[in-house]
Amino acid sequence: MIDYRTNRNFALAVDARDPLAKYRERFHIPKTKIGEDCVYLCGHSLGLQPKSARAYIEQELLDWERLGVDAHLRAKNPWQSYHEILAPPLARLVGAHPGEVVAMNSLTVNLHLMMMTFYRPTPKRHKILMEASAFSSDQYAVKSQIKFHGYDPETSLLELQPRAGETTIRSEDIDALLEEKGDEIALILLGVVNYYTGQAFDIKHITQAGHARGCMVGFDLAHAVGNLPLSLHDWGADFAVWCSYKYLNAGPGSVAGCFIHERHAQDCDLPRLAGWWGHNKAKRLLMEPDFEPIAAAEGWQLSNSPILSFAALKASLDIFDEVTIRKLWVKSRVLTGYLEFLLKQFAGDMLTIITPADKNQRGAQLSLRVKNDGGALFQALLARNFICDWREPDVIRVAPVPLYNTFLDVYRFAGAVRGSL
Ligand SMILES: *Cc1c(COP(=O)(O)O)cnc(C)c1O
């Protein structure tokens, strides 16, 4: 437990003895007009570029240049099997076996693919349980799946609401809802860290409770992967999906990920949407008419892979492997705790932090609700080169990312909030 102080020297001293401080050097920090580092606290939205990403991508451009189509087999990282080298580091991040994860598509596409397999509504059990005001894309995907199966979101979508006057969801309310309606729920789908409030859910508990009621349980890790240590395999989740451009720093629109628990991944009889890249690898190029899925998460792949995007992801995953998510998480808790401490000291009566104060119920993000004009505060911060983001209707999201943010960043941000208010 660290005894936080409000003076600048405290921030400098903690940075000086932070064993992870050196990793900031591995990233491009956006610059102000006069060439100084911005205070970038927006890794929950778009992670910064690893300096190594360029060389990783250039390697693929070079192999394409020199080898053309032969690069599928002869590139330094042969393109045909490139996704296989991404599986072990991704598996380490989400706590899975390599056969349970695959890098493919984008998040929302993967969510649809997973629902095609795991949302099998029947007249008795046709509901999907998700957080009220989940990320828009998840809501659209879920509602469209419900309609696709001939049901009505009015009756088939169940939303978890915070209690009146509260902003986050209580674990006991999830339990009570499962107790009451579990038999009608086909699928539980939650964001492990809610994009708006920053609340992290207890995946292990929810998975067990959901399974006890016969529900499928899937997770959206958009704001959790690269942020919190995860153990999807041991927790028993049925599936999970994530994007890689937030805490994973793989660049805008970069290739997403998908986890399918072994007990399903190896089941070649599961219904799914199929494409040639999910077909038995030994026979892929035989162009036979009948689909024979790979008995792993790879069996859900549709198309051949976006190699340039893979290269950017690999650059980032290599850094995660070097640092390890455990160490990042240790720093993250101290760093986010420091932000919370300073905001309370400097601006406690002007703003509320709606993210849970319990460190086990959050990651790197704090969501701030400002008493008066939050939009004006956000604009004032932006004008001073503090990069965070604004989410309608009234929240400023701030994420000190342990890979590249410093205690001084946090100190300067909290000081700017005080100054701007
Ligand atoms: C960022 C985010 C998305 C984005 O979806 P894409 O398909 O990558 O555009 C979806 N859901 C959640 C919860 C997110 O945080």
Coordinates of C-alpha atoms and ligand atoms in Angstrom, one line a residue:
M1 CA 0.0 0.0 0.0
I2 CA 1.4 3.3 -1.1
D3 CA 1.0 6.5 0.9
Y4 CA 0.1 8.9 -1.8
R5 CA 1.1 12.6 -1.5
T6 CA -0.2 15.7 -3.4
N7 CA 3.1 17.2 -4.3
R8 CA 4.9 17.0 -7.6
N9 CA 8.0 15.5 -6.1
F10 CA 6.1 12.5 -5.0
A11 CA 5.2 11.7 -8.7
L12 CA 8.8 12.2 -9.8
A13 CA 10.1 9.9 -7.0
V14 CA 7.6 7.1 -7.8
D15 CA 8.4 7.4 -11.5
A16 CA 12.1 7.2 -10.7
R17 CA 11.8 3.9 -9.0
D18 CA 9.1 2.4 -11.3
P19 CA 10.6 -0.8 -12.8
L20 CA 8.2 -0.4 -15.8
A21 CA 9.0 3.2 -16.5
K22 CA 11.4 2.3 -19.3
Y23 CA 8.6 0.9 -21.5
R24 CA 7.3 4.4 -22.2
E25 CA 10.3 4.8 -24.5
R26 CA 8.9 2.0 -26.7
F27 CA 5.9 4.1 -27.7
H28 CA 5.3 7.2 -29.8
I29 CA 3.8 9.8 -27.5
P30 CA 1.6 12.3 -29.5
K31 CA 3.2 15.8 -29.5
T32 CA 1.8 19.3 -28.9
K33 CA 2.2 22.0 -31.6
I34 CA 5.5 23.0 -30.0
G35 CA 6.8 19.4 -29.9
E36 CA 6.3 18.5 -26.2
D37 CA 4.7 15.3 -25.2
C38 CA 0.9 15.5 -24.8
V39 CA -0.5 13.9 -21.6
Y40 CA -2.2 11.0 -23.3
L41 CA -4.7 9.2 -21.1
C42 CA -6.8 7.7 -23.9
G43 CA -5.4 4.2 -24.2
H44 CA -8.9 2.8 -23.5
S45 CA -9.9 4.2 -26.9
L46 CA -6.9 4.0 -29.1
G47 CA -3.6 2.6 -27.7
L48 CA -0.4 4.3 -28.7
Q49 CA 1.9 3.1 -31.4
P50 CA 4.8 0.8 -30.4
K51 CA 7.9 2.2 -32.1
S52 CA 8.6 -1.3 -33.3
A53 CA 5.3 -1.6 -35.2
R54 CA 6.8 0.1 -38.3
A55 CA 9.7 -2.5 -38.6
Y56 CA 7.2 -5.4 -38.1
I57 CA 5.0 -4.1 -40.9
E58 CA 7.9 -3.3 -43.1
Q59 CA 9.1 -6.9 -42.8
E60 CA 5.8 -8.0 -44.4
L61 CA 6.0 -5.3 -47.1
L62 CA 9.5 -6.5 -47.9
D63 CA 8.5 -10.1 -48.1
W64 CA 5.6 -9.2 -50.4
E65 CA 8.0 -7.1 -52.5
R66 CA 10.6 -9.9 -52.8
L67 CA 8.5 -13.0 -52.8
G68 CA 5.0 -12.1 -54.1
V69 CA 2.7 -15.0 -53.6
D70 CA 5.5 -17.2 -52.3
A71 CA 5.5 -15.3 -49.1
H72 CA 2.5 -17.4 -48.0
L73 CA 5.0 -20.1 -47.4
R74 CA 8.4 -18.4 -47.5
A75 CA 8.1 -15.1 -45.7
K76 CA 10.0 -14.7 -42.5
N77 CA 6.7 -15.3 -40.8
P78 CA 4.9 -17.4 -43.4
W79 CA 1.6 -15.7 -44.0
Q80 CA -0.4 -19.0 -44.3
S81 CA 0.3 -19.8 -40.6
Y82 CA 0.9 -16.3 -39.2
H83 CA -2.1 -16.5 -37.0
E84 CA -0.6 -19.5 -35.3
I85 CA 2.3 -17.4 -33.8
L86 CA -0.2 -14.9 -32.4
A87 CA -2.2 -17.5 -30.5
P88 CA 0.3 -18.3 -27.7
P89 CA 0.8 -14.6 -26.7
L90 CA -3.0 -13.9 -27.0
A91 CA -3.7 -17.0 -24.9
R92 CA -1.3 -15.7 -22.2
L93 CA -3.2 -12.4 -22.1
V94 CA -6.7 -13.9 -21.8
G95 CA -5.7 -17.0 -19.7
A96 CA -6.4 -19.6 -22.3
H97 CA -4.9 -22.5 -24.2
P98 CA -3.5 -21.5 -27.6
G99 CA -6.1 -23.7 -29.3
E100 CA -8.8 -21.7 -27.7
V101 CA -7.9 -18.3 -29.2
V102 CA -7.6 -16.9 -32.7
A103 CA -6.9 -13.5 -34.2
M104 CA -9.4 -12.7 -36.9
N105 CA -11.9 -10.1 -38.2
S106 CA -13.1 -7.3 -36.0
L107 CA -14.8 -7.3 -32.7
T108 CA -18.4 -6.9 -33.8
V109 CA -18.0 -9.5 -36.6
N110 CA -16.6 -12.0 -34.1
L111 CA -19.5 -11.2 -31.8
H112 CA -21.9 -12.2 -34.5
L113 CA -20.0 -15.3 -35.4
M114 CA -20.0 -16.4 -31.7
M115 CA -23.7 -15.7 -31.4
M116 CA -24.4 -17.8 -34.5
T117 CA -22.9 -20.7 -32.7
F118 CA -23.8 -20.0 -29.1
Y119 CA -27.1 -18.2 -29.2
R120 CA -29.6 -20.9 -30.0
P121 CA -32.9 -19.6 -28.8
T122 CA -35.9 -21.8 -28.2
P123 CA -39.5 -20.7 -27.3
K124 CA -38.8 -21.4 -23.6
R125 CA -35.3 -20.0 -23.5
H126 CA -34.7 -17.2 -25.9
K127 CA -33.5 -14.2 -23.9
I128 CA -30.1 -12.5 -23.9
L129 CA -28.9 -10.8 -20.8
M130 CA -26.6 -7.8 -21.1
E131 CA -25.8 -4.6 -19.3
A132 CA -28.2 -1.7 -19.9
S133 CA -26.6 0.9 -22.1
A134 CA -23.9 -1.5 -23.3
F135 CA -21.6 -0.2 -26.1
S136 CA -23.8 0.6 -29.0
S137 CA -22.3 -1.9 -31.4
D138 CA -23.0 -4.8 -28.9
Q139 CA -26.6 -3.6 -28.5
Y140 CA -27.1 -3.5 -32.3
A141 CA -25.5 -6.9 -32.8
V142 CA -27.5 -8.5 -30.0
K143 CA -30.8 -7.0 -31.1
S144 CA -30.2 -8.0 -34.7
Q145 CA -29.4 -11.5 -33.7
I146 CA -32.7 -11.7 -31.7
K147 CA -34.6 -10.5 -34.7
F148 CA -32.7 -12.8 -37.0
H149 CA -34.0 -15.7 -35.0
G150 CA -37.5 -14.5 -35.3
Y151 CA -37.8 -13.1 -31.7
D152 CA -38.5 -9.5 -30.5
P153 CA -35.9 -7.5 -28.5
E154 CA -38.8 -6.1 -26.5
T155 CA -39.3 -9.5 -24.9
S156 CA -36.0 -11.3 -25.6
L157 CA -33.5 -8.7 -24.4
L158 CA -33.0 -8.5 -20.7
E159 CA -31.0 -5.5 -19.4
L160 CA -29.1 -5.3 -16.2
Q161 CA -29.7 -1.9 -14.6
P162 CA -28.0 -0.1 -11.7
R163 CA -30.4 0.6 -8.8
A164 CA -32.1 4.0 -8.8
G165 CA -29.5 6.6 -7.8
E166 CA -26.6 4.3 -8.4
T167 CA -24.3 4.1 -11.4
T168 CA -22.9 0.6 -11.4
I169 CA -24.4 -2.8 -11.2
R170 CA -24.4 -4.8 -8.0
S171 CA -23.3 -8.4 -8.1
E172 CA -26.2 -9.5 -5.9
D173 CA -28.6 -8.0 -8.4
I174 CA -27.1 -10.1 -11.2
D175 CA -27.5 -13.2 -8.9
A176 CA -31.1 -12.2 -8.1
L177 CA -32.0 -11.8 -11.8
L178 CA -30.4 -15.1 -12.7
E179 CA -32.3 -16.7 -9.9
E180 CA -35.6 -15.3 -11.1
K181 CA -35.2 -15.5 -14.9
G182 CA -32.2 -17.8 -15.5
D183 CA -34.4 -20.5 -17.1
E184 CA -35.5 -18.1 -19.9
I185 CA -32.0 -16.8 -20.6
A186 CA -30.2 -18.4 -23.6
L187 CA -27.1 -16.2 -23.4
I188 CA -25.4 -13.9 -20.9
L189 CA -23.2 -11.4 -22.7
L190 CA -21.4 -8.8 -20.6
G191 CA -18.6 -6.4 -21.2
V192 CA -15.9 -7.5 -18.7
V193 CA -15.1 -3.8 -18.1
N194 CA -18.0 -1.6 -18.9
Y195 CA -16.9 1.0 -21.5
Y196 CA -18.8 3.8 -19.9
T197 CA -18.5 3.4 -16.1
G198 CA -15.2 1.4 -16.1
Q199 CA -16.9 -1.2 -13.8
A200 CA -15.2 -4.7 -14.0
F201 CA -17.4 -7.7 -13.4
D202 CA -16.6 -10.9 -11.6
I203 CA -16.4 -13.2 -14.6
K204 CA -15.8 -16.3 -12.7
H205 CA -18.8 -15.9 -10.5
I206 CA -21.1 -14.8 -13.3
T207 CA -20.0 -17.7 -15.5
Q208 CA -20.7 -20.2 -12.7
A209 CA -24.0 -18.7 -11.8
G210 CA -25.0 -18.6 -15.5
H211 CA -24.0 -22.2 -16.1
A212 CA -25.9 -23.3 -13.0
R213 CA -29.0 -21.9 -14.7
G214 CA -28.2 -23.5 -18.0
C215 CA -27.2 -20.3 -19.8
M216 CA -24.4 -19.8 -22.3
V217 CA -22.0 -17.2 -21.0
G218 CA -19.9 -15.0 -23.3
F219 CA -17.9 -11.8 -22.7
D220 CA -16.8 -8.7 -24.6
L221 CA -13.2 -8.0 -23.5
A222 CA -12.8 -4.8 -25.5
H223 CA -11.9 -2.8 -22.4
A224 CA -10.4 -5.7 -20.4
V225 CA -7.8 -7.4 -22.6
G226 CA -4.4 -5.9 -22.0
N227 CA -5.9 -4.1 -19.0
L228 CA -6.7 -6.9 -16.5
P229 CA -5.3 -10.4 -16.0
L230 CA -7.8 -12.9 -17.2
S231 CA -8.3 -16.6 -16.8
L232 CA -11.0 -17.4 -19.3
H233 CA -10.2 -21.1 -19.5
D234 CA -10.3 -21.7 -15.8
W235 CA -13.3 -19.5 -15.3
G236 CA -15.1 -21.6 -17.9
A237 CA -16.5 -18.9 -20.1
D238 CA -18.1 -20.3 -23.2
F239 CA -16.6 -17.6 -25.5
A240 CA -15.2 -14.1 -25.6
V241 CA -14.3 -11.5 -28.2
W242 CA -12.1 -8.4 -28.2
C243 CA -10.6 -5.7 -30.3
S244 CA -6.9 -5.0 -30.3
Y245 CA -6.6 -1.2 -30.8
K246 CA -7.5 -0.2 -27.3
Y247 CA -5.2 -1.5 -24.5
L248 CA -3.5 -3.9 -27.0
N249 CA -2.0 -1.0 -29.0
A250 CA -2.3 -2.8 -32.4
G251 CA -3.5 0.2 -34.3
P252 CA -6.8 1.6 -35.6
G253 CA -9.2 -1.1 -36.8
S254 CA -6.6 -3.8 -36.2
V255 CA -7.4 -7.5 -36.3
A256 CA -9.6 -8.6 -33.3
G257 CA -9.6 -11.7 -31.2
C258 CA -11.8 -14.5 -30.2
F259 CA -11.8 -17.2 -27.4
I260 CA -13.8 -20.4 -27.6
H261 CA -13.6 -22.7 -24.6
E262 CA -11.9 -26.0 -25.5
R263 CA -15.0 -28.0 -24.7
H264 CA -16.7 -26.2 -27.7
A265 CA -13.7 -25.4 -29.8
Q266 CA -13.0 -29.1 -30.3
D267 CA -16.6 -29.9 -31.1
C268 CA -16.7 -30.0 -34.9
D269 CA -20.4 -30.6 -34.9
L270 CA -21.3 -27.1 -33.5
P271 CA -23.3 -25.0 -36.0
R272 CA -21.3 -22.1 -37.3
L273 CA -20.8 -19.9 -40.3
A274 CA -17.9 -21.4 -42.3
G275 CA -15.2 -20.2 -44.6
W276 CA -12.1 -21.8 -46.2
W277 CA -9.7 -20.6 -43.5
G278 CA -11.5 -22.6 -40.9
H279 CA -11.2 -25.8 -42.9
N280 CA -8.9 -28.7 -42.1
K281 CA -5.4 -27.2 -42.8
A282 CA -4.0 -30.3 -44.5
K283 CA -6.8 -30.1 -47.1
R284 CA -7.4 -26.4 -47.4
L285 CA -6.0 -26.1 -50.8
L286 CA -7.7 -29.2 -52.2
M287 CA -10.8 -27.0 -52.7
E288 CA -13.1 -29.8 -51.7
P289 CA -16.8 -29.0 -51.5
D290 CA -17.5 -30.1 -47.9
F291 CA -16.4 -28.1 -44.9
E292 CA -14.4 -29.9 -42.3
P293 CA -13.7 -27.5 -39.4
I294 CA -10.3 -27.4 -37.6
A295 CA -10.9 -28.7 -34.0
A296 CA -9.9 -25.4 -32.4
A297 CA -10.9 -21.8 -32.3
E298 CA -9.3 -21.6 -35.7
G299 CA -12.2 -23.5 -37.0
W300 CA -14.3 -20.3 -36.9
Q301 CA -12.0 -18.4 -39.2
L302 CA -13.6 -17.4 -42.5
S303 CA -11.0 -15.7 -44.6
N304 CA -7.3 -15.6 -45.1
S305 CA -5.6 -13.2 -42.7
P306 CA -4.8 -9.5 -42.7
I307 CA -1.1 -9.8 -42.5
L308 CA -0.2 -6.1 -42.1
S309 CA -2.5 -5.9 -39.2
F310 CA -1.1 -9.1 -37.7
A311 CA 2.4 -7.5 -37.9
A312 CA 1.3 -4.5 -35.9
L313 CA -0.4 -6.8 -33.3
K314 CA 2.7 -8.9 -33.1
A315 CA 4.8 -5.9 -32.3
S316 CA 2.6 -5.1 -29.4
L317 CA 2.2 -8.6 -28.1
D318 CA 5.9 -9.0 -28.0
I319 CA 6.0 -6.1 -25.6
F320 CA 3.3 -7.6 -23.4
D321 CA 5.2 -10.8 -23.3
E322 CA 8.3 -9.0 -22.1
V323 CA 6.5 -7.0 -19.4
T324 CA 3.7 -9.5 -18.5
I325 CA 0.2 -8.5 -17.7
R326 CA 0.6 -9.4 -14.0
K327 CA 3.3 -6.7 -13.6
L328 CA 1.3 -4.2 -15.6
W329 CA -1.7 -4.8 -13.4
V330 CA 0.3 -4.3 -10.2
K331 CA 1.5 -0.9 -11.5
S332 CA -2.0 -0.1 -12.9
R333 CA -3.7 -0.4 -9.5
V334 CA -1.2 2.0 -7.9
L335 CA -1.3 4.4 -10.9
T336 CA -5.1 4.5 -11.1
G337 CA -5.3 4.7 -7.3
Y338 CA -3.1 7.8 -7.5
L339 CA -5.3 9.4 -10.1
E340 CA -8.3 8.7 -7.8
F341 CA -6.5 10.1 -4.8
L342 CA -5.4 13.3 -6.6
L343 CA -8.8 14.0 -8.2
K344 CA -10.5 13.7 -4.8
Q345 CA -7.9 16.0 -3.2
F346 CA -7.9 18.6 -6.0
A347 CA -11.5 18.5 -7.2
G348 CA -13.5 16.3 -4.8
D349 CA -16.4 18.6 -4.5
M350 CA -16.7 19.4 -8.2
L351 CA -16.8 15.9 -9.6
T352 CA -17.8 12.4 -8.9
I353 CA -15.9 9.3 -10.0
I354 CA -18.6 6.8 -11.1
T355 CA -16.1 4.0 -11.5
P356 CA -16.1 1.7 -8.5
A357 CA -13.7 2.6 -5.7
D358 CA -13.1 -1.1 -5.2
K359 CA -9.8 -2.0 -7.0
N360 CA -11.2 -5.4 -7.8
Q361 CA -14.1 -3.9 -9.7
R362 CA -12.1 -1.7 -12.2
G363 CA -9.1 -1.6 -14.4
A364 CA -7.1 1.4 -15.6
Q365 CA -10.1 3.6 -16.4
L366 CA -11.8 6.2 -14.3
S367 CA -15.0 7.8 -15.5
L368 CA -15.6 11.3 -14.2
R369 CA -19.0 13.0 -13.9
V370 CA -18.6 16.7 -13.4
K371 CA -21.1 18.7 -11.3
N372 CA -21.6 21.6 -13.7
D373 CA -20.4 21.7 -17.2
G374 CA -18.4 18.6 -17.9
G375 CA -18.2 19.3 -21.6
A376 CA -16.5 22.6 -20.9
L377 CA -13.9 21.0 -18.6
F378 CA -13.2 18.4 -21.3
Q379 CA -12.7 21.1 -23.9
A380 CA -10.4 23.1 -21.6
L381 CA -8.3 20.0 -21.0
L382 CA -8.1 19.3 -24.7
A383 CA -7.0 22.8 -25.3
R384 CA -4.1 22.2 -22.9
N385 CA -3.1 19.0 -24.6
F386 CA -4.5 16.6 -22.1
I387 CA -6.0 13.8 -24.2
C388 CA -8.8 11.9 -22.6
D389 CA -12.3 11.4 -24.0
W390 CA -15.9 12.5 -23.6
R391 CA -18.8 10.0 -23.7
E392 CA -22.3 11.2 -24.1
P393 CA -24.3 12.1 -22.1
D394 CA -22.0 13.4 -19.3
V395 CA -18.8 11.5 -18.7
I396 CA -15.0 12.1 -19.1
R397 CA -13.1 8.9 -19.4
V398 CA -9.5 8.9 -18.3
A399 CA -7.1 5.9 -18.5
P400 CA -3.6 6.0 -17.1
V401 CA -2.1 3.1 -19.0
P402 CA 0.7 1.4 -17.0
L403 CA 2.7 0.6 -20.2
Y404 CA 3.4 4.1 -21.2
N405 CA 1.8 6.6 -18.7
T406 CA 3.8 8.0 -15.8
F407 CA 2.9 9.2 -12.3
L408 CA 3.8 12.7 -13.5
D409 CA 1.2 12.4 -16.3
V410 CA -1.4 11.7 -13.7
Y411 CA -0.1 14.5 -11.5
R412 CA -0.3 17.0 -14.4
F413 CA -3.7 15.8 -15.4
A414 CA -5.2 16.2 -11.9
G415 CA -3.5 19.7 -11.6
A416 CA -5.1 20.6 -15.0
V417 CA -8.5 19.5 -13.8
R418 CA -8.1 21.7 -10.7
G419 CA -6.9 24.6 -12.8
S420 CA -9.7 24.3 -15.3
L421 CA -12.5 24.0 -12.8
Ligands
LIG1 C1 -14.6 -0.5 -28.7 C2 -15.8 -1.4 -28.6 C3 -16.4 -2.0 -29.7 C4 -15.9 -1.7 -31.1 O1 -16.3 -2.6 -32.0 P1 -15.5 -2.8 -33.4 O2 -16.3 -3.9 -34.0 O3 -14.1 -3.0 -33.1 O4 -15.7 -1.5 -34.2 C5 -17.5 -2.8 -29.5 N1 -17.9 -3.1 -28.2 C6 -17.3 -2.6 -27.1 C7 -17.8 -3.0 -25.8 C8 -16.2 -1.7 -27.3 O5 -15.7 -1.2 -26.2

